[in-house]
Amino acid sequence: MSPPISSLKNVNNIYFLGIAGQLMSALACVAKDFGYHITGSDENAYPPATTYLESSKITWISGHKPENIGHPDLVVLGNHIRQGNPELEALLESKIPFVSYPQMVRLLFPNAKYRLVVAGTHGKSTTTSLLGWILTQAGLNPTVLIGAQSKNFNSSFRLGSKEILVIEGDEYTSSCLDNTPKFLYYEPTHAILTSAELDHMDVFNTWEKQATAFTSFAKSVSQMLIVCGDTLNGNKLSLPTKAKVEKYGLGEFDWQATNIHFSGKLTKFDVSHHEKLLGTFSMHLSGKHYIQDSLSAIALAHHTDIPTHIIQKSLLTFKGVGKRFEVVYDKGITIIDDYAHHPTAIKVTLEAASSRYPSRRLWAIYEPHTFTRVKGLLPQFAHCFDPADIAIIADIMPAREKALTGLVHSRDIVATAKNHPDIHYLATPDEILAYLKQNLKPNDVFVFMSVGKFGDLPKKLSEFITIQ
C-alpha cells in the first residue's frame, strides 16, 4: 500500500474509482480540463454524472473488476466505494499511489490565490453556487465545485482557472479508509461557516465530536472566516483561527440584513457592514435562510474586492440550486421539491413556503434519511412540521444503513410530533401519491422533502394535475 503523493508533478494518467458519483464526476471533468488523462469505473451510474463524463469525453468502465484499474500514475478513491470492492482490494495490494476526493482537490490547486470554502450544516450548496456565480460575473474565472446542480451553471461544477477555487466543504468522511472530514484537506484562504449543528450521527455521535471538526476547520483558514451569528451554535462554537473573523446575520453583527420585504416574487433587503450601508439587494429566493446564505456570499465577495454593483446584479440573476426550494409546478397548485432532511432545514423550508404562499393550504411530504440521523435527532422533530397544515411521513431512506433497519421507524417521528393537528405515516411513494390525488384541493402548496428522488413524487403529482 503506497502513501498518498504530495504533488502531481509526475502524474499524467489518473483513474477515478467511483467516477460516476456527483462529486467525483465533476472533479474528473476538472482534472481532464487541466490536461490529465482520465479513466475510471463505477456501477449504478445515472445522469447528470454520466452526462458530465460524456460531455468531457471521459471513457469509463461500468462495473468493478480487479483488472479494470490497469497501471495509472494515480487512483482517486470515491467516498461511496466500500472495503471489499474488488478494485479497491487490488489497489491495496499494488504499489499504485491513491488519494481521496478532497486530497485530489488540494493537489489540483496547490498555488491558488483564492481557495474559497463554504462549510456548515445547512445552506452549503446554495451559498457555494451563489459565490461562484458572483465571481464568474466579476470576470474572475473561478473553478467551482458544488454538491448539487447549479441552475446558473446548468451543472454541479464550473471549469475555470487554477488560481481561484470555490468549493462546497463537507464535514463527512473522506473515504472508507480515511475518516478525516473532507473540508480539512482544502486549506482555505477564505471560508464561510453557515451553521453548525449535530448531523451525520453515523460518524459524529455527539455534538462535541462534530464541534471538534468545525473547530479544526476554522484553524485551517488563513485569511478570512465569515460566520453566521444567527445560528444556534454559531456563537457558542470555539473558533481559534489566525484568520480575521466576521459574523453575519439578521441580528446586530459585522454584516447585517435589514429592511427585509417581499415584492411580488422578489425578496429585497439592505446590507450593512459595520453599520455602514453597502446597498439594497434583491433576489428571487424566499426565506430568511436564503437571506442569510446570500449575506455570507455578499460578505466574502466584498472581501475579494468585487464591486457592489456586480454583487447586486449577480444576486438578482441568481437562479438557485436544483432541489433547493425548487418550484417544479405552479399553475393554481404549487409543487416544491426540496433537499431538507434535518429538522432545522425542514422547519425553515416550511416557514419559507408559508411566507411566500400565505393563506394557502400547505402540505409537508417528508422522506426521512438514515436511521442514525432520525434516532439521534428524534426530539427535534416535535415541532419542525408546525408551519404545515398537513404532514405526511414516508418510510426512512436507509442509504448506507440498511443493516440498521429497526433502529427507529417513521412512526416514531409521527409520535414525536403528536401535537401537530394533521400528521400521519404513509409508507411508500405509491401510497402517498394515491392519498394526494384523492385529497388535493385548488391552491394547495405541496413541499416534498427528501435527499433522493422520492419515487419521482413531485413529477408524478405534477403530471396528474396537468391532465385533470
mmCIF file of C-alpha atoms in Angstrom, residues 180-325:
data_model
loop_
_atom_site.group_PDB
_atom_site.id
_atom_site.type_symbol
_atom_site.label_atom_id
_atom_site.label_comp_id
_atom_site.label_asym_id
_atom_site.label_seq_id
_atom_site.Cartn_x
_atom_site.Cartn_y
_atom_site.Cartn_z
ATOM 1 C CA THR A 180 -10.815 12.813 8.111
ATOM 2 C CA PRO A 181 -13.597 15.351 7.366
ATOM 3 C CA LYS A 182 -13.305 16.382 3.728
ATOM 4 C CA PHE A 183 -13.033 20.097 4.432
ATOM 5 C CA LEU A 184 -9.852 19.663 6.496
ATOM 6 C CA TYR A 185 -7.873 18.945 3.313
ATOM 7 C CA TYR A 186 -8.770 22.153 1.479
ATOM 8 C CA GLU A 187 -6.660 24.706 3.407
ATOM 9 C CA PRO A 188 -8.937 27.659 2.556
ATOM 10 C CA THR A 189 -7.682 31.182 2.212
ATOM 11 C CA HIS A 190 -11.252 32.375 2.826
ATOM 12 C CA ALA A 191 -14.217 30.454 4.197
ATOM 13 C CA ILE A 192 -17.868 30.698 5.205
ATOM 14 C CA LEU A 193 -19.398 28.766 8.108
ATOM 15 C CA THR A 194 -23.165 28.886 7.561
ATOM 16 C CA SER A 195 -24.242 26.913 10.620
ATOM 17 C CA ALA A 196 -23.111 24.183 12.983
ATOM 18 C CA GLU A 197 -25.459 21.507 14.285
ATOM 19 C CA LEU A 198 -25.248 17.834 15.105
ATOM 20 C CA ASP A 199 -25.648 15.754 11.950
ATOM 21 C CA HIS A 200 -24.127 12.630 10.362
ATOM 22 C CA MET A 201 -24.690 10.572 13.500
ATOM 23 C CA ASP A 202 -23.046 7.576 11.840
ATOM 24 C CA VAL A 203 -19.767 9.493 12.122
ATOM 25 C CA PHE A 204 -20.332 12.049 14.895
ATOM 26 C CA ASN A 205 -22.438 10.531 17.666
ATOM 27 C CA THR A 206 -22.064 13.582 19.921
ATOM 28 C CA TRP A 207 -22.104 17.327 19.319
ATOM 29 C CA GLU A 208 -18.679 17.589 20.946
ATOM 30 C CA LYS A 209 -17.151 15.368 18.249
ATOM 31 C CA GLN A 210 -18.766 17.327 15.445
ATOM 32 C CA ALA A 211 -17.810 20.642 17.045
ATOM 33 C CA THR A 212 -14.196 19.478 17.040
ATOM 34 C CA ALA A 213 -14.381 19.052 13.255
ATOM 35 C CA PHE A 214 -15.719 22.596 12.782
ATOM 36 C CA THR A 215 -13.106 23.978 15.185
ATOM 37 C CA SER A 216 -10.342 22.257 13.224
ATOM 38 C CA PHE A 217 -11.802 23.693 10.028
ATOM 39 C CA ALA A 218 -11.673 27.213 11.486
ATOM 40 C CA LYS A 219 -7.999 26.668 12.377
ATOM 41 C CA SER A 220 -7.240 25.757 8.753
ATOM 42 C CA VAL A 221 -8.452 29.104 7.322
ATOM 43 C CA SER A 222 -5.593 31.508 6.626
ATOM 44 C CA GLN A 223 -7.126 34.894 5.775
ATOM 45 C CA MET A 224 -10.868 35.443 6.314
ATOM 46 C CA LEU A 225 -13.609 33.454 8.049
ATOM 47 C CA ILE A 226 -17.243 34.572 7.703
ATOM 48 C CA VAL A 227 -19.522 33.006 10.366
ATOM 49 C CA CYS A 228 -23.300 33.100 10.760
ATOM 50 C CA GLY A 229 -24.113 34.737 14.085
ATOM 51 C CA ASP A 230 -27.797 33.810 13.966
ATOM 52 C CA THR A 231 -27.390 30.044 14.171
ATOM 53 C CA LEU A 232 -27.856 28.274 17.476
ATOM 54 C CA ASN A 233 -24.315 27.017 17.913
ATOM 55 C CA GLY A 234 -22.626 29.697 15.829
ATOM 56 C CA ASN A 235 -21.995 31.924 18.817
ATOM 57 C CA LYS A 236 -21.003 29.046 21.125
ATOM 58 C CA LEU A 237 -18.581 27.342 18.767
ATOM 59 C CA SER A 238 -14.902 27.742 19.554
ATOM 60 C CA LEU A 239 -13.209 29.326 16.519
ATOM 61 C CA PRO A 240 -9.472 29.532 17.204
ATOM 62 C CA THR A 241 -8.046 30.781 13.934
ATOM 63 C CA LYS A 242 -5.324 33.007 12.572
ATOM 64 C CA ALA A 243 -7.810 34.364 10.047
ATOM 65 C CA LYS A 244 -9.841 37.521 10.527
ATOM 66 C CA VAL A 245 -13.358 36.588 11.675
ATOM 67 C CA GLU A 246 -16.538 38.478 10.828
ATOM 68 C CA LYS A 247 -20.108 37.481 11.715
ATOM 69 C CA TYR A 248 -23.211 37.952 9.624
ATOM 70 C CA GLY A 249 -26.925 37.575 10.113
ATOM 71 C CA LEU A 250 -30.262 39.237 10.779
ATOM 72 C CA GLY A 251 -29.115 40.351 14.225
ATOM 73 C CA GLU A 252 -26.541 43.012 15.072
ATOM 74 C CA PHE A 253 -23.379 41.598 13.565
ATOM 75 C CA ASP A 254 -20.493 42.821 11.376
ATOM 76 C CA TRP A 255 -22.695 42.109 8.360
ATOM 77 C CA GLN A 256 -26.416 42.690 8.807
ATOM 78 C CA ALA A 257 -29.511 42.347 6.619
ATOM 79 C CA THR A 258 -32.307 44.790 7.481
ATOM 80 C CA ASN A 259 -35.482 46.262 5.963
ATOM 81 C CA ILE A 260 -36.463 42.863 4.583
ATOM 82 C CA HIS A 261 -39.594 42.852 2.458
ATOM 83 C CA PHE A 262 -41.193 40.847 -0.316
ATOM 84 C CA SER A 263 -42.262 42.464 -3.577
ATOM 85 C CA GLY A 264 -44.008 40.076 -5.946
ATOM 86 C CA LYS A 265 -41.605 37.146 -6.245
ATOM 87 C CA LEU A 266 -38.601 39.217 -5.176
ATOM 88 C CA THR A 267 -37.027 39.389 -1.730
ATOM 89 C CA LYS A 268 -35.394 42.755 -1.034
ATOM 90 C CA PHE A 269 -33.138 43.740 1.850
ATOM 91 C CA ASP A 270 -30.492 46.273 2.845
ATOM 92 C CA VAL A 271 -26.966 45.157 3.684
ATOM 93 C CA SER A 272 -24.781 46.985 6.191
ATOM 94 C CA HIS A 273 -21.136 46.347 7.042
ATOM 95 C CA HIS A 274 -20.024 47.689 10.411
ATOM 96 C CA GLU A 275 -23.241 49.761 10.452
ATOM 97 C CA LYS A 276 -22.408 51.383 7.107
ATOM 98 C CA LEU A 277 -24.972 50.761 4.339
ATOM 99 C CA LEU A 278 -23.492 48.807 1.443
ATOM 100 C CA GLY A 279 -26.679 48.870 -0.641
ATOM 101 C CA THR A 280 -30.070 47.303 -1.338
ATOM 102 C CA PHE A 281 -30.088 43.767 -2.736
ATOM 103 C CA SER A 282 -32.823 41.755 -4.485
ATOM 104 C CA MET A 283 -33.172 38.032 -5.172
ATOM 105 C CA HIS A 284 -35.735 35.532 -6.416
ATOM 106 C CA LEU A 285 -35.324 33.192 -3.436
ATOM 107 C CA SER A 286 -37.675 33.187 -0.433
ATOM 108 C CA GLY A 287 -36.990 32.594 3.245
ATOM 109 C CA LYS A 288 -34.723 34.007 5.931
ATOM 110 C CA HIS A 289 -32.247 31.152 5.430
ATOM 111 C CA TYR A 290 -31.658 32.305 1.850
ATOM 112 C CA ILE A 291 -31.151 35.869 3.067
ATOM 113 C CA GLN A 292 -28.502 34.533 5.459
ATOM 114 C CA ASP A 293 -26.851 32.463 2.710
ATOM 115 C CA SER A 294 -26.841 35.452 0.365
ATOM 116 C CA LEU A 295 -25.440 37.739 3.037
ATOM 117 C CA SER A 296 -22.464 35.434 3.596
ATOM 118 C CA ALA A 297 -21.696 35.329 -0.138
ATOM 119 C CA ILE A 298 -22.032 39.113 -0.358
ATOM 120 C CA ALA A 299 -19.607 39.500 2.545
ATOM 121 C CA LEU A 300 -16.966 37.179 1.118
ATOM 122 C CA ALA A 301 -17.311 38.640 -2.376
ATOM 123 C CA HIS A 302 -16.796 42.109 -0.869
ATOM 124 C CA HIS A 303 -13.572 40.883 0.765
ATOM 125 C CA THR A 304 -12.310 39.665 -2.615
ATOM 126 C CA ASP A 305 -12.707 43.252 -3.884
ATOM 127 C CA ILE A 306 -15.717 42.688 -6.141
ATOM 128 C CA PRO A 307 -17.665 45.942 -6.719
ATOM 129 C CA THR A 308 -21.040 46.212 -5.026
ATOM 130 C CA HIS A 309 -22.981 46.731 -8.259
ATOM 131 C CA ILE A 310 -21.667 43.437 -9.664
ATOM 132 C CA ILE A 311 -22.663 41.607 -6.483
ATOM 133 C CA GLN A 312 -26.148 43.162 -6.692
ATOM 134 C CA LYS A 313 -26.566 42.154 -10.345
ATOM 135 C CA SER A 314 -25.303 38.624 -9.615
ATOM 136 C CA LEU A 315 -27.776 38.124 -6.786
ATOM 137 C CA LEU A 316 -30.664 39.371 -8.903
ATOM 138 C CA THR A 317 -29.751 36.957 -11.725
ATOM 139 C CA PHE A 318 -29.067 34.008 -9.415
ATOM 140 C CA LYS A 319 -31.439 31.147 -10.245
ATOM 141 C CA GLY A 320 -30.732 28.946 -7.258
ATOM 142 C CA VAL A 321 -29.840 25.285 -6.990
ATOM 143 C CA GLY A 322 -31.761 22.193 -8.035
ATOM 144 C CA LYS A 323 -33.850 20.579 -5.296
ATOM 145 C CA ARG A 324 -33.395 23.603 -3.028
ATOM 146 C CA PHE A 325 -36.909 25.098 -2.751
#
